[in-house]
Amino acid sequence: MADIKGTQLIHEYLRHNKKFPHVFCSGCGHGIVLGSLIRSIHGLGLSKDDVCIVAGIGCSGRLAAYVDFNTVHTCHGRALTFATGIKMAKPGMHVIVVMGDGDSMAIGGNHLIHAARRNIGVTALILNNNIYGMTGGQCSPTTPAGANTQTTPMGQMEQSFDCAKLCTAAGANYVARGSVFHVKRLDSMIMEGIMNPGFGVVEIMTPCFTQYGRKNGFKSPVDMFHALKKNVIQSDRFDAIPEEERGEKVPSGVFVKKDTPGLEEKFYEMAARCQGGS
Amino acid sequence: MARPKKKKNKEIFALGNEAVVEGALLAGCDFYAGYPITPSSEIMEIMAQRLPKIPNGSFVQMEDEIGGLGAVIGASLAGRKALTATSGPGFSLMQEHIGYGCITETPLVIVNVMRGGPSTGLPTSPAQGDVQQARWGTHGDHSIIVLSASNVQECLEMTIEAFNLAEKYRTPVILLIDEITAHTREKITIPNEDEFEVFNRTLPTMPPEWYKPYEETVRGVPPMPAIGSGYRFHVTGLTHDVNGFPTSRPDEVRELNERLFRKIDQFLHDVQIVEEIDTEDAEVAVIAYGTVARSAELAVKQARDLGVKAGLLKLKTLFPYPRKATEKLMYRAKTIIVPEMNMGQISREVKRVNNGQVSVRTINKVDGQIITPAEILKVLTRV
């Protein structure tokens, strides 16, 4: 399987023995994230054997199966716990977790804040499309107020999570937000996230036309990418806009960048001291 | 088998929970993740002290039991021998991950120090209420190995056994002990390294390109490389084909599910561990496990002194239920007595095997108190 050469970079990383096609709808941003992840890993020159992709459940969870790394497709919301075990067991590995917004902030919300607090050396890519895609378009913790979904047919009434702020407050080492429209910047964020010690989070704004766009006034997937272009803006530009005029705009960029050693580094340092007999 | 051959070794005075740790470390356990819960917490506390001192040992306290077992599965996939310990409520939380462990064939050991329930129940009182939960707690039809221990020495031995079976059959193994055994302090013997066997999972010998992670083998258990060792494959909780990729093709689905049963069911003689005491000529026999088996052992001896031909079948494996040993007992005995600290979770299995052949009497107690030898003796002498 490894000797089949395609014309693009992704062909070096796709699993050719996997039964394609993939599960993503047309207009979905998940494939762009996968492309960005591959470019980042390739750009950093990491060996395929040193990379472990851990994914949760949902559309984003399927992403792991397509690429030729060590890949684990876990239970709903628990990807970070598996990743914690893998990273503690193999601290030299680059453990990258791919989760959706429901996966990471609803069922897995507790694991997210504790992974950030614990500062375990994994990189979490949170694919935020503001909806539960695979289960049929129900409301998620990041569905904007007023949006129509299968479970909020009269409009969403709850507040939504700001993932970047949540992870910042919980103590993550690296927090960034990008979008699938601004791909070059996304590449650099993912690269930085992987190389940064401790827990890294890259929240990625990605559109779901099938389950979200159609019900909320978008005419086509292209419309949704236009909205991303318009709304996901650099954080300094965002901060300059008066609060009441911000509307649907979201700040993007790197919010936190610390060099605190990850839990696994601290643990093995302590263990070395214990075993040194001192 | 992990039974020590001679008993002139290092002796320590230990709690049941401490003995579990000793057994785990002897079996090669080098990873612990979990969440503290009474009455299992000592296992975690001692692991936190011991693991940093062994090469490659790692320990992490997670935010809940779900996280604990998740990390254990991750570590096991990365090649470690991993343990978590919990009690009733925490065990309930772990159920989804137990199913994940079954379908992905991840070796791991869960110790459940049972406490009174349901719900928060009786945090420091003994019970045996999680027996059927251990068998059927997770969703889906699956095979599983459930062991038990009735004294502190057995806690050590059965923990080694649990790791060996987990590695041999690539499956989660659950060790059920109750609060009394966990919190009893007794003198135990730590076997020397040459006195017990340690099994490690089979590693693939073929080159990575040839490796199929879920392909049928003679024993039904595919070899298992660690994450990061050059074998890159997909692990998923979805029903998968031999390559590990999700499938819903009936032939592939059936093949996987049947193999998951077969890999354990064709080795029942290896998996089902029982101990028989005075059963050769027993007319009335007790079937018991855990602390209750200790009471039963004394009751059987006392009954013999009174001239009753009594015997005891002590179950060290609860599931797959030791059917053969039970049947053998039923050829001789006229009455079987099943005492347990629940409303009849193993007597249900006994009755299923019995199918109306002999009379089965149960002694059930759910008041957070142990079943005493006197209570068993009373029934033994009356029948």
XYZ file of C-alpha atoms in Angstrom:
661
model
C 0.000 0.000 0.000
C 2.870 2.330 0.775
C 4.359 2.214 -2.713
C 1.330 3.753 -4.406
C 2.297 7.329 -5.208
C -0.276 9.995 -5.903
C 0.167 13.441 -7.269
C -0.541 15.353 -4.079
C 0.994 15.439 -0.639
C -2.093 13.871 0.937
C -1.627 10.743 -1.175
C 1.505 9.975 0.805
C -0.537 9.918 3.958
C -3.888 8.394 2.959
C -4.536 4.748 3.688
C -4.909 3.088 0.334
C -6.315 -0.133 1.792
C -9.155 1.774 3.438
C -12.517 1.511 1.762
C -13.186 4.974 0.376
C -15.182 7.232 -0.213
C -15.101 9.160 3.045
C -18.176 10.154 5.037
C -17.930 13.940 4.678
C -20.681 15.870 2.882
C -19.895 18.306 0.107
C -19.153 21.705 1.585
C -17.813 20.227 4.801
C -14.674 21.764 6.249
C -13.298 18.635 7.884
C -11.321 17.590 4.808
C -9.594 20.981 4.804
C -8.581 20.418 8.435
C -7.223 17.005 7.503
C -5.240 18.585 4.677
C -3.919 21.219 7.029
C -2.965 18.599 9.621
C -1.094 16.579 6.987
C 0.776 19.649 5.747
C 1.699 20.529 9.324
C 2.987 17.056 10.151
C 4.820 16.894 6.830
C 6.206 20.382 7.318
C 7.541 19.477 10.748
C 9.147 16.369 9.261
C 7.606 14.013 11.823
C 7.815 10.288 11.262
C 4.483 8.562 10.710
C 5.316 6.159 13.530
C 5.777 8.980 16.003
C 2.356 10.446 15.385
C -0.803 9.148 17.019
C -4.151 10.561 16.015
C -6.898 10.044 18.573
C -10.419 10.953 17.557
C -13.773 11.018 19.245
C -17.194 10.244 17.812
C -19.033 12.108 15.092
C -17.986 13.324 11.662
C -14.636 14.585 12.946
C -14.048 11.209 14.588
C -13.969 9.505 11.195
C -11.018 11.605 10.106
C -8.507 9.390 11.894
C -9.325 6.270 9.873
C -8.238 7.795 6.568
C -4.634 8.608 7.366
C -1.651 6.348 7.768
C -0.583 7.016 11.362
C -1.268 5.190 14.600
C -4.951 5.997 14.843
C -7.490 5.440 17.601
C -11.208 6.104 17.219
C -12.502 6.270 20.775
C -15.774 6.566 22.662
C -17.865 9.726 22.477
C -16.265 12.562 24.409
C -13.408 10.487 25.790
C -10.686 10.997 23.196
C -8.630 13.145 25.572
C -8.582 10.435 28.246
C -7.216 7.863 25.786
C -4.699 10.441 24.585
C -3.609 11.086 28.181
C -2.887 7.389 28.619
C -0.987 7.166 25.350
C 1.081 10.282 26.071
C 1.921 9.133 29.617
C 2.896 5.710 28.271
C 4.856 7.060 25.275
C 5.961 10.601 26.110
C 8.021 10.781 22.918
C 4.977 10.484 20.664
C 3.111 13.375 19.133
C -0.427 12.711 20.253
C -2.974 14.744 18.321
C -6.625 14.646 19.310
C -9.361 15.468 16.836
C -12.713 16.338 18.350
C -15.931 18.064 17.421
C -17.632 20.765 19.466
C -20.063 18.334 21.095
C -17.341 15.797 21.695
C -15.008 18.252 23.380
C -17.321 20.636 25.207
C -20.547 18.723 25.962
C -19.965 15.073 26.819
C -16.204 15.603 27.066
C -16.242 19.045 28.684
C -14.864 17.761 31.942
C -11.996 15.961 30.227
C -11.180 19.099 28.211
C -10.820 21.419 31.175
C -8.883 18.817 33.150
C -6.531 18.033 30.263
C -5.851 21.788 30.139
C -5.399 22.018 33.917
C -3.189 18.935 33.932
C -1.291 20.383 30.956
C -0.781 16.968 29.395
C 1.374 17.199 26.280
C -1.238 16.494 23.636
C -2.539 18.751 20.901
C -6.302 19.041 20.601
C -7.884 20.120 17.339
C -11.445 21.127 18.037
C -13.485 21.164 14.850
C -16.228 23.604 15.731
C -19.139 23.611 13.299
C -21.690 24.762 15.873
C -23.876 21.691 15.429
C -24.141 17.948 15.987
C -23.618 16.847 12.417
C -23.601 13.077 12.393
C -26.525 12.626 14.792
C -28.742 14.753 12.585
C -28.308 18.427 13.380
C -29.106 18.934 17.027
C -28.025 21.885 19.141
C -24.423 21.853 20.443
C -22.685 23.819 23.233
C -21.441 26.278 20.609
C -24.654 26.738 18.622
C -25.127 30.524 18.464
C -28.097 32.078 20.275
C -31.204 32.107 18.134
C -30.000 29.452 15.671
C -32.467 26.840 14.482
C -31.565 23.210 15.004
C -33.475 19.944 15.323
C -33.659 20.342 19.101
C -34.099 24.130 19.105
C -36.738 24.500 16.381
C -37.814 27.874 17.804
C -34.241 29.119 18.178
C -31.454 28.372 20.617
C -31.992 30.028 24.012
C -28.881 28.941 25.899
C -25.558 30.718 25.943
C -22.761 29.108 24.022
C -19.241 28.242 25.102
C -16.246 30.233 23.963
C -13.868 27.314 23.558
C -10.697 29.388 23.450
C -11.606 31.293 26.614
C -12.608 28.078 28.376
C -9.267 26.412 27.636
C -7.342 29.564 28.503
C -9.039 29.793 31.888
C -8.439 26.083 32.535
C -4.710 26.546 32.017
C -3.795 25.222 28.567
C -0.264 26.027 27.382
C -1.239 26.915 23.847
C -4.612 28.235 22.712
C -5.395 29.373 19.181
C -8.414 29.777 16.959
C -8.419 29.550 13.209
C -10.809 28.674 10.428
C -10.874 26.444 7.395
C -11.076 29.530 5.224
C -7.771 30.917 6.503
C -5.818 27.770 5.773
C -2.244 29.105 5.710
C -2.709 30.520 9.194
C -4.357 27.321 10.319
C -1.324 25.331 9.138
C 1.004 27.440 11.235
C -1.280 27.207 14.287
C -1.394 23.424 14.105
C 2.385 23.256 13.659
C 2.905 25.543 16.617
C 0.394 23.589 18.677
C 2.169 20.292 17.982
C 5.611 21.654 18.819
C 4.537 23.562 21.926
C 5.030 21.630 25.178
C 2.034 20.879 27.371
C -1.603 20.964 26.343
C -2.331 22.761 23.094
C -5.752 23.641 21.696
C -6.515 24.801 18.202
C -10.181 25.625 17.784
C -11.067 25.453 14.122
C -14.195 27.132 12.793
C -15.573 24.887 10.081
C -18.910 24.949 8.273
C -21.614 22.284 8.278
C -23.935 23.180 5.442
C -25.974 19.986 5.542
C -27.088 20.249 9.155
C -26.559 23.894 10.094
C -26.347 26.040 6.987
C -29.559 24.910 5.312
C -31.652 25.669 8.381
C -30.058 29.002 9.127
C -30.328 31.043 5.970
C -27.248 29.992 4.025
C -27.951 29.357 0.354
C -24.911 27.202 -0.371
C -21.699 25.919 1.217
C -19.935 28.779 -0.565
C -22.078 31.192 1.444
C -20.797 29.627 4.620
C -17.179 30.041 3.563
C -17.923 33.690 2.759
C -19.313 34.058 6.259
C -16.158 32.517 7.719
C -14.066 34.952 5.698
C -16.131 37.867 6.969
C -16.590 36.810 10.586
C -13.388 35.086 11.673
C -11.032 38.040 12.039
C -7.671 38.672 13.662
C -8.054 39.210 17.390
C -6.511 42.698 17.354
C -9.026 43.810 14.730
C -11.773 42.148 16.740
C -10.745 43.946 19.925
C -10.863 47.279 18.106
C -14.549 46.853 17.264
C -16.901 48.203 19.966
C -18.623 45.364 21.796
C -22.142 46.125 20.564
C -21.043 46.081 16.925
C -19.229 42.736 17.027
C -22.289 40.691 16.090
C -21.294 37.302 14.703
C -17.617 38.133 14.480
C -15.140 35.835 16.227
C -11.547 36.656 17.097
C -8.868 34.403 15.689
C -5.161 34.056 16.341
C -2.932 32.717 19.082
C -4.317 33.637 22.502
C -1.983 31.763 24.824
C 1.568 30.562 24.318
C 3.390 29.307 27.389
C 6.399 27.032 27.748
C 5.394 25.256 30.959
C 6.552 21.630 30.722
C 3.771 19.101 30.179
C 2.584 16.700 32.879
C 4.461 13.783 31.292
C 7.751 15.723 31.363
C 7.244 16.608 35.008
C 6.242 13.063 35.911
C 9.242 11.385 34.315
C 11.573 13.960 35.820
C 10.139 13.123 39.239
C 10.345 9.392 38.479
C 13.999 9.743 37.465
C 14.666 11.427 40.810
C 12.877 8.577 42.636
C 14.810 5.936 40.731
C 18.082 7.782 41.224
C 17.756 6.786 44.855
C 17.846 10.327 46.211
C -1.155 -20.476 36.887
C 0.098 -18.003 39.382
C 0.043 -20.243 42.396
C 3.302 -20.258 44.322
C 4.905 -23.692 44.609
C 6.676 -23.286 47.922
C 5.863 -20.900 50.690
C 9.213 -19.930 52.162
C 9.535 -16.516 50.619
C 9.218 -12.898 51.600
C 6.290 -12.525 53.937
C 4.456 -9.310 54.582
C 1.493 -8.228 56.632
C -0.795 -6.621 54.105
C -4.272 -5.363 53.341
C -6.173 -7.017 50.513
C -5.813 -3.801 48.558
C -2.050 -3.800 49.152
C -1.857 -7.394 47.963
C -3.561 -6.360 44.727
C -0.781 -3.828 44.155
C 1.917 -6.420 44.926
C 0.308 -8.863 42.514
C -0.034 -6.248 39.796
C 3.610 -5.222 40.054
C 4.726 -8.870 40.011
C 2.664 -9.374 36.861
C 4.490 -6.506 35.177
C 1.926 -3.751 35.597
C 3.596 -0.395 34.980
C 0.653 1.919 34.453
C -2.142 3.041 36.711
C -4.849 5.585 36.033
C -8.004 6.015 38.020
C -10.125 7.983 40.393
C -10.220 7.325 44.129
C -13.315 5.724 45.611
C -13.918 3.918 48.893
C -13.164 1.073 49.562
C -10.655 0.712 46.721
C -8.632 3.896 47.265
C -5.619 2.236 48.897
C -4.825 0.508 45.610
C -4.489 3.885 43.921
C -2.616 5.482 46.816
C -0.015 2.737 46.974
C 0.349 2.728 43.192
C 1.078 6.485 43.341
C 4.000 5.696 45.627
C 5.300 2.600 43.912
C 5.028 3.298 40.186
C 7.432 6.266 39.939
C 10.057 4.004 41.491
C 9.976 1.355 38.786
C 11.521 1.914 35.346
C 8.912 3.230 32.895
C 6.217 3.172 35.539
C 3.607 5.876 35.201
C 0.660 6.994 37.223
C -2.019 9.565 36.599
C -5.036 10.566 38.664
C -7.846 11.334 36.266
C -10.910 13.521 36.731
C -13.321 10.607 36.973
C -13.572 6.852 36.496
C -14.425 7.216 32.831
C -11.196 9.112 32.343
C -9.360 6.539 34.430
C -10.330 3.619 32.258
C -9.872 5.705 29.099
C -6.266 6.402 30.054
C -5.762 2.739 30.919
C -6.968 1.696 27.458
C -4.710 4.303 25.835
C -1.706 3.096 27.814
C -2.451 -0.538 27.018
C -2.654 0.277 23.307
C 0.735 1.930 23.732
C 2.107 -1.363 25.034
C 1.789 -1.011 28.788
C 0.231 -3.388 31.290
C -2.358 -1.166 32.842
C -4.581 -1.346 35.895
C -7.425 0.640 37.354
C -9.349 0.010 40.552
C -12.730 1.232 41.601
C -15.890 0.450 43.501
C -19.562 0.087 42.540
C -20.526 3.591 41.361
C -17.200 4.084 39.582
C -17.531 0.667 37.988
C -20.918 1.662 36.589
C -19.348 4.726 34.990
C -16.689 2.572 33.334
C -19.103 0.308 31.498
C -18.946 1.933 28.065
C -15.170 1.707 28.093
C -15.284 -1.949 29.122
C -17.232 -2.633 25.943
C -14.638 -0.643 24.006
C -11.929 -2.789 25.565
C -13.790 -5.937 24.495
C -14.301 -5.001 20.863
C -10.839 -3.489 20.379
C -9.330 -6.471 22.246
C -7.323 -4.354 24.638
C -5.773 -6.201 27.579
C -6.408 -4.438 30.878
C -7.377 -5.216 34.458
C -10.121 -3.573 36.481
C -10.352 -4.297 40.193
C -13.808 -3.632 41.607
C -13.908 -3.599 45.398
C -17.632 -4.130 45.768
C -19.615 -2.094 48.271
C -23.275 -2.119 49.194
C -25.636 -0.610 46.640
C -27.551 0.344 44.592
C -26.322 3.897 43.944
C -23.976 5.465 46.501
C -25.194 2.707 48.787
C -22.966 1.622 51.664
C -19.495 3.019 50.977
C -17.601 0.922 53.508
C -19.789 -2.128 53.905
C -19.232 -5.358 52.049
C -21.508 -6.698 49.346
C -21.362 -8.857 46.274
C -23.862 -6.910 44.260
C -21.772 -6.219 41.159
C -21.452 -9.793 39.932
C -23.954 -9.585 37.088
C -22.903 -6.008 36.353
C -19.386 -7.285 35.758
C -20.805 -9.811 33.317
C -23.423 -7.749 31.539
C -22.856 -4.117 32.531
C -21.783 -2.863 29.156
C -24.076 -2.858 26.140
C -23.870 -5.453 23.424
C -23.292 -9.165 23.568
C -19.747 -10.037 24.473
C -17.559 -12.476 26.314
C -15.701 -11.393 29.430
C -13.519 -12.815 32.183
C -14.509 -12.075 35.788
C -12.401 -13.320 38.692
C -12.788 -13.114 42.445
C -10.603 -13.450 45.526
C -11.578 -14.504 49.025
C -8.511 -13.661 51.112
C -5.481 -11.432 51.016
C -3.136 -14.038 49.532
C -5.667 -14.694 46.797
C -5.857 -10.965 46.082
C -2.199 -11.159 45.093
C -2.501 -14.394 43.146
C -5.697 -13.517 41.333
C -4.321 -10.130 40.296
C -1.385 -11.886 38.616
C -3.905 -14.283 37.079
C -6.028 -11.363 35.882
C -3.085 -9.770 34.073
C -2.056 -13.099 32.562
C -5.535 -13.834 31.232
C -5.905 -10.270 29.951
C -2.664 -10.520 28.005
C -3.242 -14.068 26.809
C -6.740 -13.440 25.495
C -6.444 -9.705 24.688
C -9.449 -8.786 26.760
C -10.476 -6.733 29.790
C -10.413 -8.835 32.957
C -12.414 -7.827 36.006
C -11.364 -8.827 39.502
C -14.167 -8.605 42.044
C -13.269 -8.433 45.693
C -15.423 -7.249 48.554
C -14.784 -4.707 51.238
C -13.886 -7.277 53.885
C -11.144 -8.902 51.825
C -9.889 -5.499 50.679
C -9.601 -4.183 54.231
C -8.461 -7.307 56.037
C -4.826 -7.357 57.072
C -3.182 -10.771 56.873
C 0.221 -12.287 56.520
C 0.880 -13.123 52.894
C 3.722 -14.697 51.010
C 5.208 -12.921 48.047
C 6.276 -15.528 45.513
C 9.713 -15.366 43.934
C 9.963 -14.562 40.254
C 10.524 -18.175 39.250
C 7.462 -19.391 41.100
C 4.805 -17.998 38.856
C 4.382 -17.401 35.172
C 3.942 -14.018 33.564
C 2.284 -13.821 30.159
C 2.811 -10.992 27.748
C 0.700 -10.260 24.700
C 1.910 -11.836 21.473
C 3.751 -9.380 19.261
C 3.500 -9.643 15.482
C 6.439 -11.272 13.748
C 5.521 -10.302 10.195
C 6.668 -7.024 8.604
C 4.312 -4.081 9.241
C 2.953 -4.082 5.659
C 1.683 -7.625 6.105
C 0.128 -7.108 9.479
C -3.650 -7.276 9.773
C -4.648 -6.213 13.283
C -7.795 -8.326 13.615
C -7.031 -11.375 11.518
C -8.035 -14.838 12.742
C -5.253 -16.924 14.280
C -5.096 -20.492 15.583
C -5.924 -19.353 19.098
C -8.333 -16.712 17.836
C -6.233 -13.985 19.441
C -4.447 -11.721 16.945
C -0.927 -10.469 17.799
C -0.873 -6.946 19.199
C 1.910 -4.433 18.567
C 2.221 -1.258 20.613
C 1.326 2.116 19.199
C 4.522 3.708 17.925
C 6.361 0.456 17.247
C 6.185 0.724 13.483
C 2.879 -1.071 13.016
C 0.390 1.606 12.102
C -3.188 0.472 12.276
C -6.637 1.760 13.120
C -8.306 1.007 16.432
C -12.030 1.669 16.637
C -14.988 0.860 18.835
C -17.027 0.420 15.665
C -17.475 -3.105 14.398
C -14.469 -3.540 12.160
C -13.001 -5.777 9.485
C -9.660 -7.612 9.756
C -7.835 -4.386 8.886
C -9.519 -2.537 11.754
C -11.678 -0.348 9.523
C -15.395 0.095 10.244
C -17.669 -2.326 8.438
C -21.317 -3.317 8.435
C -20.971 -6.208 5.985
C -22.855 -9.078 7.666
C -20.118 -11.652 6.997
C -17.404 -9.429 8.492
C -19.573 -8.403 11.436
C -20.446 -12.008 12.224
C -16.851 -13.147 11.901
C -15.613 -10.553 14.391
C -18.344 -11.120 16.958
C -18.030 -14.889 16.800
C -14.263 -14.758 17.141
C -14.560 -12.503 20.207
C -16.623 -15.235 21.894
C -14.658 -18.148 20.526
C -11.223 -16.890 21.590
C -12.285 -17.243 25.226
C -14.845 -20.043 25.046
C -12.462 -22.553 23.460
C -10.103 -22.212 26.410
C -12.570 -22.610 29.286
C -10.270 -25.123 30.966
C -7.625 -22.418 31.226
C -9.947 -19.582 32.180
C -12.208 -21.257 34.739
C -10.365 -21.500 38.034
C -12.064 -23.203 40.982
C -10.961 -24.737 44.240
C -12.655 -27.814 45.673
C -12.645 -28.561 49.370
C -14.003 -31.893 50.622
C -16.146 -32.387 47.548
C -15.149 -36.021 46.761
C -17.934 -37.512 48.859
C -20.034 -34.427 49.527
C -23.748 -34.988 49.819
C -24.404 -31.349 50.470
C -22.192 -28.803 48.789
C -21.701 -25.089 49.094
C -20.820 -22.948 46.093
C -19.329 -19.660 47.224
C -16.852 -16.939 46.265
C -15.216 -13.927 47.868
C -15.282 -13.478 51.628
C -18.363 -15.674 51.885
C -16.259 -18.606 50.655
C -14.156 -18.207 53.796
C -17.219 -18.439 56.000
C -18.341 -21.413 53.953
C -14.991 -23.172 54.371
C -15.265 -23.011 58.145
C -18.917 -24.019 58.060
C -18.067 -27.053 55.918
C -15.360 -28.137 58.381
C -17.726 -27.726 61.313
C -20.421 -29.668 59.487
C -17.938 -32.493 58.823
C -17.179 -32.571 62.564
C -20.894 -33.013 63.130
C -20.962 -35.892 60.662
C -22.508 -34.085 57.714
C -20.853 -34.956 54.401
C -20.339 -31.352 53.321
C -18.110 -29.872 50.643
C -17.215 -26.510 49.137
C -16.722 -25.396 45.569
C -14.925 -22.082 45.748
C -15.269 -20.053 42.575
C -12.219 -18.031 41.640
C -13.561 -17.464 38.153
C -17.131 -16.199 38.118
C -17.434 -15.749 34.343
C -17.359 -17.585 32.020
C -19.334 -19.429 34.696
C -17.539 -22.703 35.675
C -20.262 -24.978 34.382
C -18.263 -28.219 34.320
C -17.122 -27.958 37.938
C -20.681 -27.242 39.022
C -22.115 -30.143 37.027
C -19.533 -32.524 38.483
C -20.638 -31.495 41.944
C -24.280 -32.094 41.091
C -23.638 -35.731 40.107
C -22.824 -36.437 43.783
C -24.502 -33.884 45.978
C -28.201 -33.929 46.691
C -28.325 -30.318 47.748
C -26.363 -27.274 46.693
C -26.234 -24.221 48.926
C -25.309 -20.866 47.434
C -24.663 -18.162 50.019
C -23.926 -14.681 48.696
C -24.150 -11.067 49.752
C -26.751 -10.212 47.131
C -30.206 -11.467 46.192
C -28.898 -14.331 44.069
C -26.559 -13.261 41.305
C -24.492 -16.456 41.148
C -27.260 -18.800 42.330
C -28.979 -17.741 39.107
C -26.058 -19.272 37.204
C -26.066 -22.359 39.420
C -29.778 -22.888 38.825
C -29.265 -22.458 35.104
C -26.633 -25.207 35.101
C -28.686 -27.350 37.492
C -31.819 -27.187 35.389
C -33.894 -28.827 38.110
C -31.643 -31.822 38.852
C -30.853 -31.245 42.507
C -32.218 -28.967 45.164
C -30.573 -25.524 45.225
C -30.840 -23.515 48.439
C -29.779 -19.893 48.600
C -28.683 -17.780 51.518
C -28.972 -14.134 50.625
C -28.000 -11.161 52.709
C -28.096 -7.520 51.677
C -27.740 -5.683 54.979
C -24.076 -4.733 54.618
C -23.006 -7.571 56.905
C -21.014 -10.671 56.101
C -22.660 -14.088 55.971
C -21.227 -15.856 59.022
C -20.059 -19.487 59.200
C -22.868 -20.128 61.722
C -25.507 -19.004 59.241
C -24.180 -21.375 56.581
C -23.714 -24.192 59.102
C -27.353 -23.862 60.149
C -28.509 -24.538 56.614
C -25.864 -27.243 56.090
C -27.034 -29.244 59.080
C -30.714 -28.778 58.356
C -30.810 -30.138 54.810
